[in-house]
Amino acid sequence: MNAIVAKCTTNALQAAAENLRNGGLVAFPTETVYGIGADASNAEATKRMYLVKNRPADHPVIVHIADLNDVDYWAQDISDYAITLMRDFWPGPMTLLLQRTSNVKDFITGSQDVVGIRIPANTIALNLLTEFRKLGGRGIAAPSANRYGAVSPTTANAVIAELQDYLEPRDQILDGGSCAVGIESTIIDCTKSNPAILRHGAITAEMIEVSTGIVIADPSSEAIRVSGSDKKHYAPNAKVHINTVPQPGHGLIALAEVETPTGVIRLAAPKSIEEYARIFYAALRDADLQSLKNVVVVPPAGDGLAVAIRDR
Ligand code: TXA
Ligand code: MG
């Protein structure tokens, strides 16, 4: 074990914030998934975070901030509907793509002119961001704390499994238990006249339209690259079959109402769509731990969060 795993006492969060300011990396829980954080103003730290993830350097990373006062440091020319979304859904599982200011360097955006910003709704993440801000930090750049191409971690143990071999002794993993939402934030492009969803999440299309009163734009006309929409991005080792009939020896992830055929290994039987999202990545990880070759996923039907799960 390289990095320190810490319970989230006030002292631990202050130490983690100092560590970030000194160029260290800190993995922390959010309400969606765990992130691996670096000081968003520190080129060296951010570069090392990319190495730890084995992530291509041209993939942009989300900047996490403590409160609305920090938005203007990173973004400009913000539309009225984007401000409405911030007020309605932050802190929360929503990332807004906004026009960047000159404070946002190319190593954050993959040289694109937009920056992704989010205020997470998790006490540990918010306290870490607040301590970091007290030390003069402006934002924490944090992708999901998995190796590139792997499933996002929703527990500290999953972060350890993904990254422990690549972190340094000075880096830290904050253990905040299981993530409440379980799938990544909704990504909304707010740089055009209408909002466009580039990655589905717990903030749904309907919620966005009700909040802003504006119809969502078709993302197919998008010029912005979002790697999360890459199919490969969320893949476990096991081969995933969507909506097929599971054979003996196959894993099965489906709502509780779906029965388990004889010889099939039931990985999860969530009773609601919310529970489905919360346990989905852990169930995929479990398939790999059990060295299953095939997993059948029966995604939930319907709108809202079900769209986000099917998107995975
Ligand atoms: O829920 C989440 O969003 C989690 C937690 C840790 O906040 N983070 C997360 O980060 O999922 P990551 O890097 O694994 O996925 C973020 C996605 C990537 O596909 C990235 O390409 C896209 O957001 N993205 C970030 N900044 C962007 C930008 N400036 N322009 C376009 N896409 C951006
Ligand atoms: Mg990711």
Coordinates of C-alpha atoms and ligand atoms in Angstrom, one line a residue:
M1 CA 0.0 0.0 0.0
N2 CA 1.5 3.2 -1.1
A3 CA -0.8 6.1 -0.3
I4 CA -2.3 6.7 3.1
V5 CA -6.0 5.8 3.6
A6 CA -7.5 8.2 6.1
K7 CA -10.8 8.4 7.9
C8 CA -12.3 11.8 7.4
T9 CA -11.7 13.7 10.6
T10 CA -11.3 17.5 10.5
N11 CA -7.5 17.0 11.0
A12 CA -7.4 14.5 8.1
L13 CA -9.2 16.9 5.8
Q14 CA -6.9 19.8 6.7
A15 CA -3.9 17.6 6.1
A16 CA -5.4 16.5 2.8
A17 CA -6.0 20.1 1.7
E18 CA -2.4 21.0 2.6
N19 CA -1.2 18.0 0.7
L20 CA -3.1 19.1 -2.4
R21 CA -1.6 22.6 -2.1
N22 CA 1.9 21.0 -1.9
G23 CA 1.3 19.1 -5.1
G24 CA 0.1 15.8 -3.6
L25 CA -2.8 13.8 -4.9
V26 CA -5.9 13.1 -2.8
A27 CA -8.6 10.6 -3.7
F28 CA -11.9 11.7 -2.2
P29 CA -15.6 10.6 -2.2
T30 CA -18.3 12.6 -3.9
E31 CA -22.0 11.8 -4.1
T32 CA -21.5 10.3 -7.6
V33 CA -18.2 8.4 -7.6
Y34 CA -14.7 8.8 -6.0
G35 CA -12.4 11.3 -7.7
I36 CA -8.6 11.5 -7.8
G37 CA -7.8 15.1 -7.1
A38 CA -5.0 17.5 -7.9
D39 CA -4.7 21.3 -7.4
A40 CA -6.3 22.6 -10.6
S41 CA -3.8 25.4 -10.7
N42 CA -0.8 23.1 -10.5
A43 CA 0.5 21.8 -13.8
E44 CA 2.9 19.3 -12.3
A45 CA 0.4 17.8 -9.9
T46 CA -2.3 17.5 -12.6
K47 CA 0.2 15.9 -14.9
R48 CA 1.0 13.3 -12.3
M49 CA -2.7 12.7 -11.8
Y50 CA -3.0 11.8 -15.5
L51 CA -0.1 9.4 -15.2
V52 CA -1.6 7.7 -12.2
K53 CA -4.8 7.2 -14.2
N54 CA -2.9 6.4 -17.4
R55 CA -5.2 8.9 -19.1
P56 CA -4.4 10.6 -22.4
A57 CA -3.3 14.2 -21.8
D58 CA -5.9 15.6 -24.2
H59 CA -8.8 14.5 -22.1
P60 CA -10.3 17.4 -20.1
V61 CA -10.9 17.1 -16.4
I62 CA -13.7 18.6 -14.2
V63 CA -12.7 21.4 -11.8
H64 CA -14.5 20.9 -8.4
I65 CA -15.2 24.1 -6.4
A66 CA -16.4 24.8 -2.9
D67 CA -19.2 27.4 -3.7
L68 CA -20.7 29.7 -6.3
N69 CA -18.2 32.5 -5.5
D70 CA -15.5 30.5 -7.2
V71 CA -17.3 30.1 -10.6
D72 CA -16.1 33.5 -12.0
Y73 CA -12.5 32.6 -11.4
W74 CA -12.8 29.7 -13.9
A75 CA -15.6 30.7 -16.2
Q76 CA -17.0 33.7 -18.0
D77 CA -19.8 34.8 -20.3
I78 CA -22.1 32.6 -18.3
S79 CA -25.7 32.3 -19.7
D80 CA -28.8 33.0 -17.5
Y81 CA -29.9 29.4 -17.8
A82 CA -26.5 28.1 -16.6
I83 CA -26.9 30.3 -13.5
T84 CA -30.4 28.9 -13.0
L85 CA -29.0 25.4 -13.2
M86 CA -26.3 26.2 -10.6
R87 CA -28.8 27.6 -8.2
D88 CA -31.2 24.7 -8.6
F89 CA -28.8 21.7 -8.6
W90 CA -25.5 22.7 -6.9
P91 CA -24.1 21.2 -4.8
G92 CA -25.1 18.2 -6.8
P93 CA -24.4 15.5 -9.5
M94 CA -24.1 18.0 -12.3
T95 CA -21.1 19.3 -14.3
L96 CA -21.5 22.5 -16.4
L97 CA -19.4 23.2 -19.4
L98 CA -18.7 26.9 -19.6
Q99 CA -16.5 29.3 -21.5
R100 CA -13.1 29.3 -19.7
T101 CA -11.2 32.3 -18.3
S102 CA -7.4 32.7 -18.7
N103 CA -7.0 31.1 -15.2
V104 CA -7.9 27.8 -16.8
K105 CA -4.9 26.3 -18.4
D106 CA -4.7 23.9 -21.3
F107 CA -3.8 21.0 -19.1
I108 CA -7.3 21.2 -17.5
T109 CA -9.3 21.4 -20.7
G110 CA -7.3 19.4 -23.2
S111 CA -6.7 22.8 -25.0
Q112 CA -10.5 23.3 -25.6
D113 CA -12.1 26.7 -24.8
V114 CA -14.6 25.3 -22.4
V115 CA -14.1 24.2 -18.8
G116 CA -16.2 21.7 -16.8
I117 CA -17.2 22.9 -13.3
R118 CA -19.0 21.1 -10.5
I119 CA -19.8 21.6 -6.8
P120 CA -20.3 18.1 -5.4
A121 CA -23.0 17.3 -2.8
N122 CA -20.9 15.3 -0.3
T123 CA -19.9 16.6 3.1
I124 CA -16.3 15.2 2.9
A125 CA -15.8 16.6 -0.6
L126 CA -17.2 20.0 0.4
N127 CA -15.1 20.2 3.6
L128 CA -12.0 19.3 1.7
L129 CA -12.8 22.0 -0.9
T130 CA -13.4 24.5 1.8
E131 CA -10.2 23.7 3.7
F132 CA -8.4 23.8 0.3
R133 CA -9.9 27.3 -0.4
K134 CA -8.7 28.6 3.1
L135 CA -5.2 27.8 1.9
G136 CA -5.6 29.8 -1.3
G137 CA -6.7 26.9 -3.5
R138 CA -9.2 27.8 -6.2
G139 CA -10.4 24.4 -7.4
I140 CA -9.6 20.6 -7.4
A141 CA -9.2 18.9 -10.7
A142 CA -10.7 15.4 -10.3
P143 CA -11.5 12.7 -12.8
S144 CA -13.1 9.4 -11.5
A145 CA -10.4 7.6 -9.4
N146 CA -10.0 4.6 -11.8
R147 CA -7.4 3.6 -14.3
Y148 CA -8.3 4.8 -17.8
G149 CA -10.9 2.6 -19.4
A150 CA -11.9 0.9 -16.1
V151 CA -15.1 1.2 -14.1
S152 CA -15.5 4.2 -11.8
P153 CA -14.9 3.5 -8.1
T154 CA -17.8 4.0 -5.6
T155 CA -15.9 2.9 -2.4
A156 CA -12.5 3.6 -1.0
N157 CA -11.6 -0.1 -1.4
A158 CA -12.3 0.2 -5.1
V159 CA -10.0 3.2 -5.3
I160 CA -7.2 1.2 -3.6
A161 CA -7.7 -1.6 -6.0
E162 CA -7.5 0.8 -9.0
L163 CA -4.7 3.2 -8.0
Q164 CA -2.6 1.9 -5.1
D165 CA 0.2 0.7 -7.3
Y166 CA 0.5 4.1 -9.0
L167 CA 0.2 6.5 -6.1
E168 CA 3.2 7.9 -4.1
P169 CA 3.5 7.6 -0.3
R170 CA 2.6 11.2 0.1
D171 CA -0.7 10.8 -1.7
Q172 CA -3.9 10.1 0.2
I173 CA -7.2 8.2 -0.1
L174 CA -10.0 9.6 2.0
D175 CA -12.5 6.9 3.0
G176 CA -16.0 8.2 3.0
G177 CA -17.9 4.9 2.5
S178 CA -20.2 4.2 -0.5
C179 CA -21.2 7.0 -2.9
A180 CA -24.9 7.9 -2.6
V181 CA -25.7 8.2 -6.3
G182 CA -23.2 5.7 -7.8
I183 CA -22.9 7.0 -11.4
E184 CA -21.1 10.0 -12.7
S185 CA -22.5 13.5 -12.9
T186 CA -24.7 14.8 -15.7
I187 CA -22.5 16.8 -18.1
I188 CA -24.4 19.8 -19.6
D189 CA -22.9 22.0 -22.3
C190 CA -24.0 25.5 -21.4
T191 CA -22.0 27.4 -24.1
K192 CA -24.9 27.5 -26.7
S193 CA -28.3 29.1 -26.7
N194 CA -29.8 25.8 -25.5
P195 CA -28.4 23.3 -22.9
A196 CA -27.2 20.0 -24.3
I197 CA -26.6 16.8 -22.3
L198 CA -23.2 15.3 -23.1
R199 CA -23.4 12.6 -20.4
H200 CA -26.6 11.4 -18.7
G201 CA -26.7 11.3 -14.9
A202 CA -28.9 11.9 -11.9
I203 CA -29.9 15.4 -13.0
T204 CA -32.2 14.4 -15.8
A205 CA -33.3 16.0 -19.1
E206 CA -36.7 16.7 -17.6
M207 CA -35.2 18.3 -14.5
I208 CA -33.1 20.6 -16.7
E209 CA -36.1 21.6 -18.9
V210 CA -38.3 22.3 -15.8
S211 CA -35.5 24.3 -14.1
T212 CA -34.5 26.4 -17.1
G213 CA -37.8 26.5 -19.1
I214 CA -35.6 25.8 -22.2
V215 CA -35.8 22.8 -24.5
I216 CA -32.6 20.7 -24.5
A217 CA -30.5 20.8 -27.7
D218 CA -29.6 17.6 -29.7
P219 CA -26.0 16.7 -28.6
S220 CA -25.3 15.1 -32.0
S221 CA -24.4 18.5 -33.4
E222 CA -21.8 18.9 -30.6
A223 CA -18.2 19.7 -31.4
I224 CA -17.0 19.2 -27.8
R225 CA -15.2 15.9 -27.0
V226 CA -16.5 14.0 -24.0
S227 CA -14.5 10.9 -23.3
G228 CA -17.1 9.6 -20.9
S229 CA -19.4 9.0 -23.9
D230 CA -16.8 6.6 -25.2
K231 CA -18.3 3.0 -24.9
K232 CA -15.1 1.6 -23.7
H233 CA -14.8 4.1 -20.9
Y234 CA -16.9 2.1 -18.4
A235 CA -15.9 -1.4 -19.3
P236 CA -15.0 -4.1 -16.7
N237 CA -12.9 -7.2 -17.7
A238 CA -16.0 -9.4 -18.1
K239 CA -17.9 -9.2 -21.4
V240 CA -21.1 -7.3 -20.8
H241 CA -24.3 -8.5 -22.6
I242 CA -27.2 -6.1 -22.5
N243 CA -30.7 -7.7 -22.2
T244 CA -29.7 -11.2 -23.3
V245 CA -30.8 -14.5 -21.6
P246 CA -28.0 -15.4 -19.0
Q247 CA -26.5 -18.9 -19.3
P248 CA -25.3 -21.0 -16.4
G249 CA -22.0 -19.4 -15.1
H250 CA -22.9 -16.0 -16.3
G251 CA -23.3 -13.1 -13.9
L252 CA -26.6 -11.2 -13.8
I253 CA -27.4 -7.6 -12.8
A254 CA -31.1 -6.7 -12.9
L255 CA -33.9 -5.3 -10.8
A256 CA -35.1 -7.6 -8.1
E257 CA -38.3 -8.4 -10.1
V258 CA -36.1 -10.2 -12.7
E259 CA -35.6 -13.9 -11.6
T260 CA -32.3 -15.7 -11.5
P261 CA -32.2 -18.7 -13.8
T262 CA -30.5 -21.9 -12.4
G263 CA -26.7 -21.8 -12.4
V264 CA -26.6 -18.0 -13.0
I265 CA -24.6 -15.9 -10.5
R266 CA -26.7 -13.1 -9.2
L267 CA -24.5 -10.0 -8.7
A268 CA -27.2 -7.6 -7.7
A269 CA -31.0 -7.4 -7.3
P270 CA -31.8 -3.7 -6.6
K271 CA -35.4 -2.8 -5.7
S272 CA -35.4 0.7 -7.3
I273 CA -33.8 2.6 -10.1
E274 CA -31.9 4.7 -7.5
E275 CA -30.6 1.6 -5.8
Y276 CA -29.7 0.2 -9.2
A277 CA -27.5 3.3 -10.0
R278 CA -25.9 3.1 -6.5
I279 CA -24.8 -0.6 -6.7
F280 CA -24.2 -0.9 -10.5
Y281 CA -20.4 -0.3 -10.6
A282 CA -19.8 -2.3 -7.5
A283 CA -21.6 -5.2 -9.1
L284 CA -19.5 -5.0 -12.2
R285 CA -16.4 -4.9 -10.0
D286 CA -17.7 -8.0 -8.2
A287 CA -18.0 -9.8 -11.5
D288 CA -14.3 -9.2 -12.1
L289 CA -13.4 -10.2 -8.5
Q290 CA -15.2 -13.5 -9.2
S291 CA -13.4 -13.8 -12.5
L292 CA -16.7 -14.1 -14.4
K293 CA -16.2 -14.1 -18.2
N294 CA -19.8 -12.9 -19.0
V295 CA -22.2 -10.6 -17.3
V296 CA -25.8 -10.0 -18.4
V297 CA -27.1 -6.6 -17.6
V298 CA -30.8 -5.9 -17.7
P299 CA -31.1 -2.1 -17.5
P300 CA -34.2 -0.6 -16.0
A301 CA -36.8 0.8 -18.4
G302 CA -38.3 4.3 -18.3
D303 CA -37.2 7.9 -17.9
G304 CA -35.0 9.8 -15.5
L305 CA -32.1 8.0 -13.9
A306 CA -33.0 4.9 -15.9
V307 CA -31.7 6.8 -19.0
A308 CA -28.4 7.4 -17.3
I309 CA -28.0 3.7 -16.3
R310 CA -28.8 2.6 -19.9
D311 CA -26.2 5.2 -21.1
R312 CA -23.5 3.2 -19.3
Ligands
TXA1 O1 -19.4 12.6 -11.2 C1 -18.3 13.0 -11.8 O2 -18.4 13.8 -12.7 C2 -17.0 12.5 -11.3 C3 -16.7 13.0 -9.9 C4 -15.4 12.7 -9.4 O3 -16.9 14.4 -9.9 N1 -16.0 12.8 -12.2 C5 -15.8 12.3 -13.4 O4 -14.7 12.7 -14.1 O5 -16.6 11.4 -13.8 P1 -14.2 12.0 -15.4 O6 -12.9 12.7 -15.8 O7 -14.0 10.5 -15.1 O8 -15.3 12.2 -16.5 C6 -15.5 13.6 -16.8 C7 -16.0 13.7 -18.2 C8 -14.9 13.2 -19.2 O9 -15.5 12.4 -20.2 C9 -14.4 14.5 -19.8 O10 -14.0 14.3 -21.1 C10 -15.6 15.5 -19.6 O11 -16.2 15.1 -18.5 N2 -15.1 16.8 -19.5 C11 -14.5 17.4 -18.5 N3 -14.1 18.7 -18.7 C12 -14.5 18.9 -20.0 C13 -14.4 20.0 -20.9 N4 -13.8 21.1 -20.5 N5 -14.9 19.9 -22.1 C14 -15.5 18.7 -22.5 N6 -15.6 17.6 -21.7 C15 -15.2 17.7 -20.5
MG2 MG -14.1 8.6 -15.6

